[in-house]
Structure formats: structure tokens, C-alpha cells
Coordinates of C-alpha atoms in Angstrom, one line a residue:
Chain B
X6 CA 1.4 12.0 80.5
X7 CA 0.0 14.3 82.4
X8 CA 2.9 16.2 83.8
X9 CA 3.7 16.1 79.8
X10 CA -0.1 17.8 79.3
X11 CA 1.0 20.1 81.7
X12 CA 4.4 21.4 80.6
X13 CA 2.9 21.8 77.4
X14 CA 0.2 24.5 78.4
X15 CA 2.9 25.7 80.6
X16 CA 5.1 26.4 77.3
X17 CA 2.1 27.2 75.7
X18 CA 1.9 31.6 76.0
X19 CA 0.1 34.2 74.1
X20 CA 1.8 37.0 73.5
X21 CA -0.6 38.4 71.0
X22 CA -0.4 42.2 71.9
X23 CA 3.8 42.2 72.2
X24 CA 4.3 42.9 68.6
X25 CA 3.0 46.4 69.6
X26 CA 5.2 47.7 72.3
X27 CA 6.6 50.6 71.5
X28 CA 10.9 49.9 72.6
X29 CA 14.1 52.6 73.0
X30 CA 16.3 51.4 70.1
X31 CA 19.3 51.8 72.2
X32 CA 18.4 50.3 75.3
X33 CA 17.0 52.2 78.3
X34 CA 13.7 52.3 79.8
X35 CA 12.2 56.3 79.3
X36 CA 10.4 57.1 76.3
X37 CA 11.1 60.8 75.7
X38 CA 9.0 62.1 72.6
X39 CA 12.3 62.6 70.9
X40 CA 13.8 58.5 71.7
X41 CA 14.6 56.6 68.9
X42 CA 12.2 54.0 69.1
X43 CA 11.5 51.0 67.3
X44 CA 8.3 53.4 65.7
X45 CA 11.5 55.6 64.3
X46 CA 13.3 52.3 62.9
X47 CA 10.2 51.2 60.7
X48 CA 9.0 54.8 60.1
X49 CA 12.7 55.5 58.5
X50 CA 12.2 52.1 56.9
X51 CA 9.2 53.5 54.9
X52 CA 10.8 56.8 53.9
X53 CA 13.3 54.7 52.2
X54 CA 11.3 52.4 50.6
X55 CA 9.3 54.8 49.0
X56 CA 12.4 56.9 48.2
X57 CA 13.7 53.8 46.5
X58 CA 10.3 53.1 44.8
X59 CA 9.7 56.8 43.8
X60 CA 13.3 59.0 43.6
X61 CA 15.4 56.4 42.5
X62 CA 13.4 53.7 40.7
X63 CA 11.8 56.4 38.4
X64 CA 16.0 58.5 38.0
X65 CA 15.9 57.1 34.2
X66 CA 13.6 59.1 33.5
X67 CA 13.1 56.9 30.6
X68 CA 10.0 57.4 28.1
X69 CA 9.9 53.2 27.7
X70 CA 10.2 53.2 31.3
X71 CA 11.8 50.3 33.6
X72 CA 10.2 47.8 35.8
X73 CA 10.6 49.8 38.9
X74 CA 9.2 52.6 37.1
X75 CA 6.6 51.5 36.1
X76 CA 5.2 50.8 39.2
X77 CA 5.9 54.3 40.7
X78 CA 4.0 55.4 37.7
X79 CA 1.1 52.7 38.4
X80 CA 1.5 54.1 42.1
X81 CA 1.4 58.1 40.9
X82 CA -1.8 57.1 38.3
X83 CA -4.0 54.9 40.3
X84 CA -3.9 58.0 43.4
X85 CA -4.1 60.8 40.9
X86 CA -7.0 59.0 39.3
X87 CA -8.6 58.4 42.5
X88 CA -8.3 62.2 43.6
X89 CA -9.6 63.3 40.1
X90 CA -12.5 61.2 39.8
X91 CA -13.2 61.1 43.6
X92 CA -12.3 64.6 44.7
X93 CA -12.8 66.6 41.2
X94 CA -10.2 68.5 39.2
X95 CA -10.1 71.2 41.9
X96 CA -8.7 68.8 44.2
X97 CA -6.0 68.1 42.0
X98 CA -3.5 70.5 44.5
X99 CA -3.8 68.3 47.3
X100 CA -2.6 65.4 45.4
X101 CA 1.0 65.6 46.8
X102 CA -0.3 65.4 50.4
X103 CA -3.5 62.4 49.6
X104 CA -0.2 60.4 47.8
X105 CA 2.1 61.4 50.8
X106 CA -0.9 59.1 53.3
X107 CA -0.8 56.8 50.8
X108 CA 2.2 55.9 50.1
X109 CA 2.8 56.2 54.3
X110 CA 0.1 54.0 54.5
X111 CA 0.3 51.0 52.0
X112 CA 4.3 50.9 52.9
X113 CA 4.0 51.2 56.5
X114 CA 1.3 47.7 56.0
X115 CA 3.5 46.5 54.3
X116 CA 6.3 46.3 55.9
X117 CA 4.8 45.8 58.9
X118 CA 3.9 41.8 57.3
X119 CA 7.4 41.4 57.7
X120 CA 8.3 38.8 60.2
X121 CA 9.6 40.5 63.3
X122 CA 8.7 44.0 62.1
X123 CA 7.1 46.4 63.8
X124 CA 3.7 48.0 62.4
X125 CA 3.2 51.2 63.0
X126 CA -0.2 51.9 61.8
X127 CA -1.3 49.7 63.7
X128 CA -1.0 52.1 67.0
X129 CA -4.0 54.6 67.4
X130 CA -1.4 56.8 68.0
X131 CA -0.4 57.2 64.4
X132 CA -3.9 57.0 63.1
X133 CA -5.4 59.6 64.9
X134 CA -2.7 61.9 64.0
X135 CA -3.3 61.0 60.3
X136 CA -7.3 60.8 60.5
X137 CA -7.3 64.2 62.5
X138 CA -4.7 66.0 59.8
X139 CA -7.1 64.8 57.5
X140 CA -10.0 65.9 59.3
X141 CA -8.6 69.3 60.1
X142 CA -7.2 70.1 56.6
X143 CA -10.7 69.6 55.3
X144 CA -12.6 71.4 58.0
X145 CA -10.2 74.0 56.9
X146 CA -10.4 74.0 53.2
X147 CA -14.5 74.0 53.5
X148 CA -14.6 77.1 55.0
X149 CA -11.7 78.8 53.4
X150 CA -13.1 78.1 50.1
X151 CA -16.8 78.4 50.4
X152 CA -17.2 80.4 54.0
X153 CA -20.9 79.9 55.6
X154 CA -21.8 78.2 53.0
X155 CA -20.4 75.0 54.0
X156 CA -22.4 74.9 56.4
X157 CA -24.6 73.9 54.1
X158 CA -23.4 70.6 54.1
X159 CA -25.2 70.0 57.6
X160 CA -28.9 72.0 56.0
X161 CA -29.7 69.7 53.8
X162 CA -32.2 72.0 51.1
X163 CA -33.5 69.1 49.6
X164 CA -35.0 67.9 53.1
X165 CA -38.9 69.1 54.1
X166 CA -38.3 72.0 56.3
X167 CA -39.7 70.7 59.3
X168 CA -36.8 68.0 58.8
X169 CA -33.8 69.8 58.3
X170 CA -32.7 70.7 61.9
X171 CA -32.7 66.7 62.8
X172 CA -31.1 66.0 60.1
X173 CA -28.8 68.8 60.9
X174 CA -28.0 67.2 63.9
X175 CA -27.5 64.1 62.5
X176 CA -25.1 65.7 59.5
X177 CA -23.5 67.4 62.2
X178 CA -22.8 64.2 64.5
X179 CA -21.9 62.0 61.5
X180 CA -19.4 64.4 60.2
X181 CA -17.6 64.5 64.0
X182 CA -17.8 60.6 64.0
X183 CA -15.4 60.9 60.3
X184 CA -12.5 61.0 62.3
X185 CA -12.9 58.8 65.0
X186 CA -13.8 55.7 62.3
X187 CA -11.1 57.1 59.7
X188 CA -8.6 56.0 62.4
X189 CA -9.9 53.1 64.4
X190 CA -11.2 51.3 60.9
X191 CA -7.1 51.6 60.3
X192 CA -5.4 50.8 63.4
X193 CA -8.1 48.0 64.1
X194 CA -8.0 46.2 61.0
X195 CA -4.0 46.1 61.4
X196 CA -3.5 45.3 64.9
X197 CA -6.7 42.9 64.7
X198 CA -4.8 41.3 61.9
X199 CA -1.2 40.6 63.4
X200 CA -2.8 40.1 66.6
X201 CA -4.9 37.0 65.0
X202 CA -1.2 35.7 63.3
X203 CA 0.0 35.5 66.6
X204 CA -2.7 34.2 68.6
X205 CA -2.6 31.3 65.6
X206 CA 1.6 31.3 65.8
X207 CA 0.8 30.5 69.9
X208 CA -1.1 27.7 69.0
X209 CA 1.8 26.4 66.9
X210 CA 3.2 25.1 70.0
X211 CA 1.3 22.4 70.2
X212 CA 2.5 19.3 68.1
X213 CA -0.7 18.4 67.4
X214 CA -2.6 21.4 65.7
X215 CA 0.6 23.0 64.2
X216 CA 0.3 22.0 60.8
X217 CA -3.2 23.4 60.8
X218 CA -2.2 27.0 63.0
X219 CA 0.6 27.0 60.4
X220 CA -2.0 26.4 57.2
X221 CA -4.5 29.3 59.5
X222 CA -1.2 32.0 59.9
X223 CA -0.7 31.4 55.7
X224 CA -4.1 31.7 55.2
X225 CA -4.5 34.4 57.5
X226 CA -1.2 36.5 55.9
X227 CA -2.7 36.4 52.6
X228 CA -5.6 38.0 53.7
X229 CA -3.8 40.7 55.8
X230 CA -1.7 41.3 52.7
X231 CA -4.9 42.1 50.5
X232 CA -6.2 44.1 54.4
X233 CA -2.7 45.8 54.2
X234 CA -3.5 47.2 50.7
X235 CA -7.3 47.5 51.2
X236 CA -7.0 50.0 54.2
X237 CA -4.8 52.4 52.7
X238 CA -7.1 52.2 49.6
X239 CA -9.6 52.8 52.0
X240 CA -7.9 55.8 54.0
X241 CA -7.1 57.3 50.7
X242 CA -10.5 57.1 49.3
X243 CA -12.2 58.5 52.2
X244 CA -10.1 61.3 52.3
X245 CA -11.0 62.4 48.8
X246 CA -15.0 61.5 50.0
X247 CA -14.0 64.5 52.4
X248 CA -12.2 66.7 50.3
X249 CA -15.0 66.2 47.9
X250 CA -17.4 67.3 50.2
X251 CA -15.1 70.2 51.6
X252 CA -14.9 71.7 47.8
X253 CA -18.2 71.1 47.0
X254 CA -20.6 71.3 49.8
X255 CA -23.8 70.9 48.1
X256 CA -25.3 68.1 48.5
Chain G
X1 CA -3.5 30.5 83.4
X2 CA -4.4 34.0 85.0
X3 CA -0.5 33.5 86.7
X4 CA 0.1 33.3 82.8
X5 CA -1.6 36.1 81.6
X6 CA -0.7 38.1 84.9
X7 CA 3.1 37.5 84.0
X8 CA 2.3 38.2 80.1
X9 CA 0.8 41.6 81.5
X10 CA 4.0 42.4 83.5
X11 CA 6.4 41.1 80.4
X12 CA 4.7 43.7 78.4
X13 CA 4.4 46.0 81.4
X14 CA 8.5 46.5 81.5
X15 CA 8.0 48.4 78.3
X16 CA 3.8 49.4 78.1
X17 CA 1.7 50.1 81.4
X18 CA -1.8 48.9 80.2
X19 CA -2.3 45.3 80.3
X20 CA -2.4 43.7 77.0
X21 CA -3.0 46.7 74.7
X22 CA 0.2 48.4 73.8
X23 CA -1.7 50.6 71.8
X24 CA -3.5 52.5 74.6
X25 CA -0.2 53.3 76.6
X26 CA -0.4 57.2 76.6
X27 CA 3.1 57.6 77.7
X28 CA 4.8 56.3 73.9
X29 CA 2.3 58.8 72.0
X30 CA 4.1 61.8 72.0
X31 CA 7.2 59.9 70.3
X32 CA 5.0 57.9 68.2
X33 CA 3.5 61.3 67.2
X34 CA 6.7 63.2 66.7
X35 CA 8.2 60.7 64.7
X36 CA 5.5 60.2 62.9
X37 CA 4.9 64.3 62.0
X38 CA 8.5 63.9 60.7
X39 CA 8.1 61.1 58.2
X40 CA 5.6 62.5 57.1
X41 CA 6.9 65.7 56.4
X42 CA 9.9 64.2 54.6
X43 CA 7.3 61.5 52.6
X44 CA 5.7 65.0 51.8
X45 CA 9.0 67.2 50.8
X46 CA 10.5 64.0 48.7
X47 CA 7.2 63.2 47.0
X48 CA 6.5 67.1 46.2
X49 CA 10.0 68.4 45.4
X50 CA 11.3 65.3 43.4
X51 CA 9.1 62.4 43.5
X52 CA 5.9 63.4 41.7
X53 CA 7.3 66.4 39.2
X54 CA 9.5 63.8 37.9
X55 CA 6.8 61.1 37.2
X56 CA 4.5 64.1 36.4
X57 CA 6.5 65.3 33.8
X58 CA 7.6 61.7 32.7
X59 CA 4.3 60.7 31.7
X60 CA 3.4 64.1 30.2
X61 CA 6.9 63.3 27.6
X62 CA 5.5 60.1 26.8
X63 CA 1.9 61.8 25.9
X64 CA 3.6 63.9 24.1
X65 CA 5.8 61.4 22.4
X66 CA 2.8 59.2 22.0
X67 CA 0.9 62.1 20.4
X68 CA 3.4 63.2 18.1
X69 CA 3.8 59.6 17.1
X70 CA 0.3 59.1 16.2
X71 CA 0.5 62.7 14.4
X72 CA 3.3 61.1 12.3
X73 CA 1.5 57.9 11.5
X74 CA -1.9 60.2 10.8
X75 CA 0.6 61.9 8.5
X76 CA 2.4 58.7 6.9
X77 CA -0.9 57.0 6.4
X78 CA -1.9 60.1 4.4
X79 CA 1.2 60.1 2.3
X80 CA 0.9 56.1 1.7
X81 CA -2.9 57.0 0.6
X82 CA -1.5 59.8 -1.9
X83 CA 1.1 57.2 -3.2
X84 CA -1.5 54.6 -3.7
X85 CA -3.9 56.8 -5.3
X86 CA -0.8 57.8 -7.4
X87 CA 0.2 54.4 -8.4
X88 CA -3.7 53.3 -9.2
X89 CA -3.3 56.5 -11.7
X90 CA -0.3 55.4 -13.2
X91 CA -1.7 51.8 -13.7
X92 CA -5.2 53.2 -15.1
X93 CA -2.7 55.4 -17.3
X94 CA -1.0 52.1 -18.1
X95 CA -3.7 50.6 -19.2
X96 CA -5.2 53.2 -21.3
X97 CA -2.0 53.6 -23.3
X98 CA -1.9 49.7 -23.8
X99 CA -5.2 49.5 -24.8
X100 CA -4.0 52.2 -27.2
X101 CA -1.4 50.5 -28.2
X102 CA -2.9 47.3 -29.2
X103 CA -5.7 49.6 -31.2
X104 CA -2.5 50.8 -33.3
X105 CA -1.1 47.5 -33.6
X106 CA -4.3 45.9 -34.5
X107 CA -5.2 48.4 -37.3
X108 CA -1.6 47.9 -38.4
X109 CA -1.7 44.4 -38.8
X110 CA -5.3 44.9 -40.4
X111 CA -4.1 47.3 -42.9
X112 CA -0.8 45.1 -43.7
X113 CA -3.2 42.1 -43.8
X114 CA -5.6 44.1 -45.6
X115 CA -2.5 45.0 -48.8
X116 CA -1.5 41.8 -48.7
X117 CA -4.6 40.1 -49.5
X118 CA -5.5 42.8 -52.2
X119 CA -2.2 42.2 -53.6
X120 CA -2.3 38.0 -53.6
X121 CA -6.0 38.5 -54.9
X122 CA -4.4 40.7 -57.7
X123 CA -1.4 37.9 -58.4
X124 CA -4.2 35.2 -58.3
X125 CA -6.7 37.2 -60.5
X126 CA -3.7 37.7 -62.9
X127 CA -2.6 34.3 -62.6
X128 CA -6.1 33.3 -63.3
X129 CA -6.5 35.3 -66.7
X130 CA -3.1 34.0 -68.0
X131 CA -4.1 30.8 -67.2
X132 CA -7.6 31.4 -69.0
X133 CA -5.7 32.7 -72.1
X134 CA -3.1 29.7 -72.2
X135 CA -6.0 27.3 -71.8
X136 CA -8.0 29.4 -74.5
X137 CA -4.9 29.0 -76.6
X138 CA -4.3 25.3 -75.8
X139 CA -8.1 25.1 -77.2
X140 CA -7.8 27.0 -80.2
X141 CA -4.6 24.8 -81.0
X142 CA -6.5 21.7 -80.7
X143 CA -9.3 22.7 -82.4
X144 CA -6.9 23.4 -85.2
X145 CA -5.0 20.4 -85.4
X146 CA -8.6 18.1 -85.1
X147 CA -8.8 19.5 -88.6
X148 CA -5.8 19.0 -89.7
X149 CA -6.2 15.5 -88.4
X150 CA -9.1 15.3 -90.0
X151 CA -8.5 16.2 -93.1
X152 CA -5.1 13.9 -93.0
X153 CA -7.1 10.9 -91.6
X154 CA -9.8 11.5 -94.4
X155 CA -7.3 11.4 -97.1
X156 CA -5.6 8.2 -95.7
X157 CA -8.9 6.4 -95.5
X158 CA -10.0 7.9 -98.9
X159 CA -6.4 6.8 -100.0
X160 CA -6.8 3.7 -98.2
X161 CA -10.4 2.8 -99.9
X162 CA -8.2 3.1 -103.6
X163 CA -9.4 6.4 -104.6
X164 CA -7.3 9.2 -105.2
X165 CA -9.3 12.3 -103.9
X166 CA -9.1 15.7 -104.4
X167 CA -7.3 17.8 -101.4
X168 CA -9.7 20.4 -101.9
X169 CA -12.7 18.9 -102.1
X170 CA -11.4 16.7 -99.3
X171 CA -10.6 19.8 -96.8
X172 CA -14.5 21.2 -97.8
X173 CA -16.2 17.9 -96.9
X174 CA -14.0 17.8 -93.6
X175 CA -14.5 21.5 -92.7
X176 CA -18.7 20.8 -93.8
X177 CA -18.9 18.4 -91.1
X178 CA -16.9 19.9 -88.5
X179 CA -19.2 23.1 -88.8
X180 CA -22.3 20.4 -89.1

């Protein structure tokens, strides 16, 4: 019995964190930057589903349009809306490059629930390269568009005088914090996620309390599935906030 | 269970340095990055060059369709109102002329109605006065043979009672007391 006890929680490992290593395709242990990687694998995975989704699902063209179609359409109408009503008309030229992190985004999720897949917005590494392009790109537009004046976003007029330069400080800090919670709200909500799927798959081991750690991974993939959606939403969203804010610094 | 976690560590070590969190191996980042920058880029070129003119213009056709289709039905609708309007005409029309109609008619049928009475009042009223005159004629013819009668009876009876009488005087006592 108690040698059994003991083989069990012997058998019984946690490897939450594996999903997330970053593996040569082909074998080999160096990761050059330019190694086909598992990160390549999923990453081409994604271009094709959306080029199924988008290029050919929509290539009737059709007026009465097809299933497929329809949801590229749903896809193209629910981000253009969002940059319209979020960002403002203005905006409207940056809506090829809001749908491109979308689309990355929800696709990248999504695929990433696929058993044995690997998830690659779940790595900071991806994140921070989307949340800084995003930050940059607005940084850039503000003052390319309005000059000085956005600095006005961090004086805020409406403020008593004697209060604008700590809230100044505080405008300033918050808007260098954008970045750094644009990436980790991402990349934490995914890895935190899979990594909870897998602590719950470990427990499966265990005759006793599988059928409930299998009940608590369905339960749990249901909920990353609405997550998986959620955050791109979320990405998306706050990029417009953003752009908003870079077109129109007034507060 | 740290020998456990130890040997978990060095599983994931064969392939990521830091114990437990793949994510915060430095060394994969520059490939996670590059290939990264690439998908993105081609997400970008597909979505801009093909991708979203297509949809773009897809669901511009079908506002246009849309809009020319309810143009159309604006237009029917106001064809189907002119028809109706048309047709309520034409059956107000209708009914005028039938009304008219069945004036005429009427009046017709009065007039005829009207000739035909005057014409059986004139047959009866003629009928009537040659009737009167037969009947005054009838009269006048009894009245004459009651004399005659009487004067025959009165002779009988006068013959009868053994007398021979006079016609003459006989006729004047009969005519006395028919005029008495």
C-alpha cells in the first residue's frame, strides 16, 4: 500500500511550464534568431488560418455571401466598428494594422487551445514586441499629428493649477506603465491559463480525483476559450484607447 | 519532491535555462521576435493588399445593392399607389355611370309605365262609356217593352173580364199610369 502510495506520487509530475519551451523544429540544440522553431510552426499556422478565413473564404466575392464569408465580414465589421467608434473616423487608416493584432491575436489563442500546440502569445517575448509596436506607433502618431501639443495629454487644463504638475507626473508615469500592462495582461492571462490546464491534467494521474481534474480542465477550457477571445478584444480595444488619445490629446 | 522539481527544472533546462519559466529565457527571444516581426508583416501585407479591399469593397456592393433595392421598392410602392389610386378612379367612375344608368332606365320604365297606364285608363274609360251606352240602351228597351207589356197584359185582362176595350183608350190609361 504504501510502496503503491509511493509509486504514485513518484508518477505523479508537473510539468506545468513545458508547454512553453521554445524547441529547434529540426532537431539540434542552438537557438539562432533565424531557427525554425516550434514559435515559427504555430506562427505559420496562424498566417494560414487567417489566409483561409480572410483571402480564400471571402474569393466569391458573393453579394449573398457564404458561411465562411460571413464570418470574415463579422471579423472585418466588429474591428472596423471598434476602431470607428473607439478611435474616431480619423483613425480609420490604421485599421489594416489594429485588424492585423487582432486577427494575430484571437488566432494565435486560438490555436494555442489546441491539444499539443504551442501558444505563442503566451511568451512575453511576443507581447512586448506587440505592446511596444503599439506603444511606439502611438507615441509616434501624437506628435506627428498634433506636435507640443500632445503634450498636453500629461497638463491636464481642467486640473487647479497648483495641481497640474503632480498630475503631470502621474499622466506621465501612467502613460509609460501602457506598455508594460498591455503585454503582461496578455501573456499572463494565456500562460496562467494553460499553465492551470496542466497543473489540473497532472492531477489526472491520480485514479481517484481524475474524474474531477478532468471535469476542472473542461471547465477550465471553456473559460480559456472565452480568455482566448477576451484578450485580443482587450489588446485591440486598448490600442484604439491609445490611438484615441494619440489623435486627440485633449482631455 | 524538490529531487522532482530539480529534475523537472533540468528536463526543461535541456531546452530553456531558467527554472520553470520558459517565458523568461532571454536566449529564444531574438527568434521569437524575428519570427514574430515576419508574421506580422505578412498578416499585414495579406490583410492590406487582398484581405480587407476585398471585404471592403464586398460590403460596399451589397450597400449599394441594398440601396438600389430599396430605391426600387420606394419606386414600385409609388407606382402600386398610382395604380390604386387609378383603379379607385375607375371604380368611382363606375359607379357614377351606373348610377346613371339606372336613372335612365328608371325614367324609361316610368315613362313606358307612365303610356301604358294612360293608354289602359283610355281603353277602360272607353270601355266604360260603351258599356254605359249599352246599358242605357238595354234600359230604354225595357222601359219600352214594360209598355208594350202593359198595354198587352191590360187588354188580356180587360179581354179576360168580357169586355171588348178600345186599343186606344186602352194604350192612354196604360201610358196615364206609367207617367203617374
Amino acid at each position: 500500500m504504501a510502496s503503491e502510495a509511493h509509486g504514485e506520487s513518484a508518477g505523479l509530475t508537473f510539468h506545468p511550464m513545458d508547454q512553453f519551451i521554445v524547441k529547434p523544429l529540426f532537431g539540434g540544440d542552438t537557438i539562432n534568431w533565424y531557427t525554425p522553431t516550434n514559435v515559427t510552426l504555430w506562427m505559420g499556422l496562424t498566417i494560414v488560418v487567417i489566409f483561409l478565413l480572410l483571402v480564400v473564404g471571402t474569393r466569391g466575392r458573393a453579394v449573398i455571401p457564404s458561411r465562411i464569408q460571413s464570418v470574415a465580414e463579422l471579423a472585418y465589421g466588429f474591428v472596423y466598428q471598434m476602431v470607428e467608434d473607439v478611435a474616431g473616423k480619423d483613425a480609420i487608416k490604421f485599421f489594416p494594422y489594429i485588424m492585423t493584432l487582432f486577427m494575430f491575436i484571437v488566432f494565435a489563442n486560438f490555436l494555442g487551445l489546441l491539444p499539443m500546440s504551442f501558444t505563442t502569445t503566451s511568451h512575453f517575448a511576443v507581447t512586448v514586441v506587440l505592446a511596444l509596436a503599439v506603444f511606439i506607433t502611438v507615441t509616434v502618431v501624437g506628435f506627428v499629428k498634433n506636435g507640443t501639443k500632445f503634450l498636453g495629454l500629461f497638463w491636464v487644463s481642467s486640473a487647479p493649477l497648483a495641481l497640474r504638475p503632480i498630475l503631470a507626473i502621474i499622466e506621465l508615469i501612467s502613460y509609460f506603465v501602457r506598455p508594460v500592462s498591455h503585454f503582461i495582461r496578455l501573456a499572463g492571462n494565456i500562460m496562467a491559463g494553460h499553465a492551470v490546464i496542466k497543473v489540473f491534467a497532472g492531477f489526472a494521474q491520480i485514479t481517484a480525483v481524475a474524474p474531477l481534474a478532468v471535469l476542472a480542465i473542461t471547465a477550465m477550457y471553456g473559460l480559456e476559450v472565452l480568455v482566448a477571445f477576451i484578450q485580443a478584444y482587450v489588446f485591440t480595444i486598448l490600442t484604439c484607447v491609445y490611438l484615441k488619445d494619440a489623435l486627440h490629446p485633449s482631455h | 519532491m524538490a529531487n522532482t522539481a530539480n529534475e523537472a527544472a533540468h528536463g526543461a533546462a535541456a531546452a530553456a535555462e531558467s527554472a520553470g519559466m520558459p517565458q523568461l529565457d532571454f536566449s529564444t527571444y531574438p527568434n521569437q521576435v524575428f519570427w514574430l516581426v515576419v508574421t506580422i508583416v505578412v498578416i499585414y501585407l495579406i490583410l492590406s493588399r487582398i484581405a480587407l479591399p476585398r471585404i471592403g469593397s464586398v460590403l460596399a456592393e451589397r450597400q449599394g445593392t441594398i440601396t438600389n433595392d430599396i430605391a426600387a421598392a420606394e419606386e414600385l410602392k409609388l407606382k402600386a399607389q398610382e395604380a390604386e389610386g387609378a383603379y379607385n378612379q375607375a371604380l368611382a367612375d363606375a359607379r357614377v355611370e351606373a348610377q346613371k344608368i339606372i336613372a335612365e332606365a328608371k325614367a324609361e320604365i316610368q315613362a313606358d309605365l307612365d303610356a301604358a297606364t294612360a293608354e289602359a285608363d283610355a281603353q277602360i274609360a272607353a270601355k266604360s262609356a260603351e258599356s254605359q251606352k249599352r246599358i242605357d240602351e238595354i234600359r230604354a228597351g225595357a222601359l219600352e217593352s214594360v209598355t208594350e207589356v202593359a198595354k198587352d197584359t191590360a187588354k188580356e185582362i180587360v179581354a179576360a173580364l168580357g169586355q171588348s176595350a178600345d186599343a186606344r183608350t186602352v194604350t192612354a190609361a196604360v201610358n196615364a199610369r206609367l207617367k203617374g
